[in-house]
Coordinates of C-alpha atoms in Angstrom, one line a residue:
Chain D
E1 CA 79.9 105.6 94.2
D2 CA 82.2 104.0 91.6
Q3 CA 85.5 103.2 93.0
V4 CA 88.8 101.6 92.1
T5 CA 91.1 100.4 94.9
Q6 CA 94.6 99.1 94.5
S7 CA 96.7 97.2 96.9
P8 CA 99.3 97.2 98.2
E9 CA 100.2 100.9 98.1
A10 CA 103.8 100.0 97.8
L11 CA 105.7 96.8 97.2
R12 CA 109.4 96.1 97.5
L13 CA 110.7 93.0 95.7
Q14 CA 114.1 91.4 95.2
E15 CA 115.0 90.8 91.6
G16 CA 113.5 87.5 90.5
E17 CA 110.9 87.5 93.3
S18 CA 107.4 87.1 91.7
S19 CA 104.4 88.8 93.1
S20 CA 100.9 90.1 92.3
L21 CA 99.2 93.5 92.4
N22 CA 95.5 93.8 93.1
C23 CA 92.9 96.1 91.7
S24 CA 89.4 95.8 93.1
Y25 CA 86.5 97.8 91.7
T26 CA 83.0 98.7 92.6
V27 CA 81.3 100.1 89.6
S28 CA 77.7 99.9 88.4
G29 CA 78.7 98.4 85.1
L30 CA 82.2 97.6 84.0
R31 CA 83.0 98.6 80.5
G32 CA 86.7 97.7 80.4
L33 CA 89.6 97.5 82.9
F34 CA 93.0 98.8 82.0
W35 CA 96.5 98.5 83.4
Y36 CA 99.1 101.2 83.0
R37 CA 102.7 101.7 84.1
Q38 CA 103.9 105.2 85.1
D39 CA 107.4 106.3 85.7
P40 CA 108.1 109.4 87.8
G41 CA 107.2 112.6 86.0
K42 CA 106.0 110.8 82.9
G43 CA 102.7 110.0 81.4
P44 CA 101.1 106.6 82.1
E45 CA 102.0 103.9 79.5
F46 CA 99.3 101.6 78.4
L47 CA 99.8 97.9 79.2
F48 CA 96.6 95.8 79.0
T49 CA 92.9 96.0 78.3
L50 CA 90.5 93.4 79.9
Y51 CA 86.8 93.4 79.1
S52 CA 85.4 90.1 80.5
A53 CA 85.7 88.0 83.6
G54 CA 88.2 85.1 82.9
E55 CA 90.1 87.1 80.4
E56 CA 93.9 87.1 80.6
K57 CA 96.6 89.1 78.8
E58 CA 100.3 88.6 78.9
K59 CA 103.4 90.7 77.9
E60 CA 106.9 89.7 78.8
R61 CA 107.0 89.4 82.6
L62 CA 103.5 90.8 83.2
K63 CA 100.2 89.0 83.1
A64 CA 96.9 90.6 83.8
T65 CA 93.7 88.7 84.9
L66 CA 90.1 89.7 85.5
T67 CA 87.3 88.4 87.7
K68 CA 83.9 89.9 88.3
K69 CA 85.2 92.0 91.3
E70 CA 88.9 92.4 90.8
S71 CA 92.0 92.2 88.5
F72 CA 95.5 91.0 89.3
L73 CA 98.7 92.1 87.7
H74 CA 101.2 89.2 88.1
I75 CA 104.9 90.0 87.8
T76 CA 107.1 87.0 87.2
A77 CA 110.8 87.2 88.0
P78 CA 110.9 91.0 88.0
K79 CA 113.9 93.0 87.1
P80 CA 115.0 96.4 88.4
E81 CA 113.6 98.1 85.2
D82 CA 110.1 96.9 86.2
S83 CA 110.2 99.5 89.1
A84 CA 107.4 102.0 88.5
T85 CA 103.9 102.8 89.7
Y86 CA 101.3 100.5 88.2
L87 CA 97.8 102.0 87.7
C88 CA 94.5 100.3 87.2
A89 CA 91.6 102.1 85.5
V90 CA 88.0 101.3 84.6
H91 CA 85.4 102.8 82.3
T92 CA 82.2 103.3 84.3
P93 CA 78.9 104.2 82.7
L94 CA 77.2 107.5 83.0
S95 CA 73.7 108.5 82.0
G96 CA 73.2 109.1 78.3
G97 CA 75.3 106.2 77.3
Y98 CA 78.6 108.0 78.1
N99 CA 81.5 106.7 80.2
K100 CA 84.0 108.0 82.7
L101 CA 87.6 106.6 82.9
I102 CA 88.6 106.5 86.6
F103 CA 91.9 105.5 88.1
G104 CA 93.1 103.8 91.3
A105 CA 95.8 105.4 93.3
G106 CA 98.4 102.9 92.1
T107 CA 100.9 100.5 93.5
R108 CA 104.5 101.7 93.7
L109 CA 106.8 98.8 92.8
A110 CA 110.5 98.8 93.6
V111 CA 112.6 95.9 92.4
H112 CA 116.0 95.7 93.9
P113 CA 119.0 93.7 92.5
Chain E
D1 CA 106.1 107.7 72.1
S2 CA 102.3 107.4 72.6
G3 CA 101.5 109.8 69.7
V4 CA 99.7 112.2 72.0
T5 CA 101.4 115.6 72.1
Q6 CA 101.1 118.1 74.9
T7 CA 102.4 121.6 75.0
P8 CA 104.0 123.3 76.8
K9 CA 106.0 120.7 78.8
H10 CA 106.6 123.2 81.6
L11 CA 104.7 126.3 82.7
I12 CA 105.5 128.7 85.6
T13 CA 103.0 131.4 86.3
A14 CA 101.8 133.6 89.1
T15 CA 98.6 133.3 91.2
G16 CA 95.6 134.9 89.6
Q17 CA 96.8 134.3 86.1
R18 CA 95.2 132.3 83.3
V19 CA 97.0 129.6 81.2
T20 CA 96.0 127.4 78.3
L21 CA 97.3 123.8 77.9
R22 CA 97.2 122.2 74.5
C23 CA 96.8 118.6 73.5
S24 CA 97.0 117.0 70.0
P25 CA 95.5 113.4 70.1
R26 CA 96.8 110.4 68.2
S27 CA 95.9 110.3 64.6
G28 CA 92.4 108.8 64.3
D29 CA 91.5 109.2 67.9
L30 CA 88.2 111.0 68.6
S31 CA 88.1 111.0 72.4
V32 CA 90.3 113.3 74.5
Y33 CA 90.5 113.1 78.3
W34 CA 92.1 115.6 80.7
Y35 CA 93.5 114.6 84.1
Q36 CA 95.2 116.4 87.0
Q37 CA 97.9 114.7 89.0
S38 CA 99.1 116.4 92.1
L39 CA 102.2 115.4 94.1
D40 CA 100.3 113.4 96.7
Q41 CA 97.3 112.4 94.7
G42 CA 96.5 110.0 91.9
L43 CA 95.1 110.8 88.5
Q44 CA 92.0 112.9 88.9
F45 CA 89.6 112.9 86.0
L46 CA 88.7 116.4 84.8
I47 CA 86.7 116.1 81.6
Q48 CA 86.3 114.1 78.4
Y49 CA 85.4 115.1 74.8
Y50 CA 84.4 112.9 71.9
N51 CA 84.4 114.3 68.4
G52 CA 84.1 117.9 69.6
E53 CA 81.3 117.3 72.2
E54 CA 81.7 117.2 76.0
R55 CA 80.9 113.6 77.1
A56 CA 81.8 113.3 80.8
K57 CA 82.8 115.6 83.6
G58 CA 84.7 114.8 86.7
N59 CA 85.7 117.1 89.6
I60 CA 86.6 120.0 87.3
L61 CA 86.6 123.4 89.0
E62 CA 84.5 126.2 87.6
R63 CA 87.7 128.1 87.1
F64 CA 88.8 125.4 84.6
S65 CA 87.3 124.9 81.1
A66 CA 88.1 122.9 78.1
Q67 CA 87.1 122.4 74.5
Q68 CA 87.8 120.2 71.6
F69 CA 88.2 121.8 68.2
P70 CA 87.1 120.5 64.7
D71 CA 90.6 119.3 64.0
L72 CA 90.2 117.3 67.3
H73 CA 92.9 119.0 69.2
S74 CA 91.9 120.1 72.7
E75 CA 92.7 122.9 75.1
L76 CA 92.4 123.1 78.8
N77 CA 92.0 126.6 80.2
L78 CA 92.9 127.3 83.8
S79 CA 92.0 130.7 85.2
S80 CA 92.4 132.6 88.5
L81 CA 95.2 130.3 89.3
E82 CA 95.9 129.3 92.9
L83 CA 99.0 127.7 94.5
G84 CA 97.0 124.5 94.8
D85 CA 96.6 124.2 91.1
S86 CA 100.3 123.3 90.7
A87 CA 100.3 119.8 89.3
L88 CA 100.9 117.7 86.3
Y89 CA 98.2 117.9 83.8
F90 CA 97.8 115.0 81.4
C91 CA 95.8 114.6 78.2
A92 CA 94.9 111.2 76.8
S93 CA 93.2 110.1 73.7
S94 CA 91.4 107.0 72.5
V95 CA 89.6 105.8 69.4
G96 CA 86.3 105.3 71.0
T97 CA 84.6 105.9 74.4
I98 CA 85.4 102.5 76.0
T99 CA 88.7 101.7 74.4
E100 CA 92.2 102.1 76.0
A101 CA 93.5 105.6 76.3
F102 CA 97.0 106.7 75.4
F103 CA 98.6 109.5 77.5
G104 CA 100.8 112.4 76.6
Q105 CA 103.9 113.3 78.6
G106 CA 102.0 116.0 80.5
T107 CA 102.4 119.7 81.3
R108 CA 103.9 120.5 84.6
L109 CA 102.2 123.6 85.9
T110 CA 103.8 125.6 88.7
V111 CA 101.9 128.5 90.3
V112 CA 104.0 130.8 92.3

């Protein structure tokens, strides 16, 4: 069964302490991996799209990378405003050429001053 | 602002009732997705439409149904509501079927 697993479940960092979040996937055919940020009670906010192993995307303090089995979201010198749940999602193929977009459970990040 | 609009923002209803949640996708987007997010669970995929046609189905209960109209807006109908249906329901839209999806702010459904 197609699955997306994120680790750790929760992460507490001091402001300025860099770290990485992991997203591992077991899907029959990856058709895109996506990172989102979600604040409590709000809709997920799109961050990055990755399609191929070796691809990297960067935005401010965030950098996403992709290998054949997993993706990492690197957070450099985080600030308290980076506190949120970070979600990973993948498009997985279905019969008939269709796809399903499935999400991992997320990593809850708390950055303390 | 993602450009995806969901109404209503909040909904309180009694068990056994039926409700309709509405989603207007971003301009130009043909795909619409529906997700359920309960307090202790992640985003559970319910159903996806592309240009009016159902394209993918997740763990959507038989009491739930959805459709996408010719103007591309979508509605999620929830019937015979139970306490356990209380959750945030999100709609997302994307241009194609493998591109990034943009989410609305959700409808918080409370069943009492």
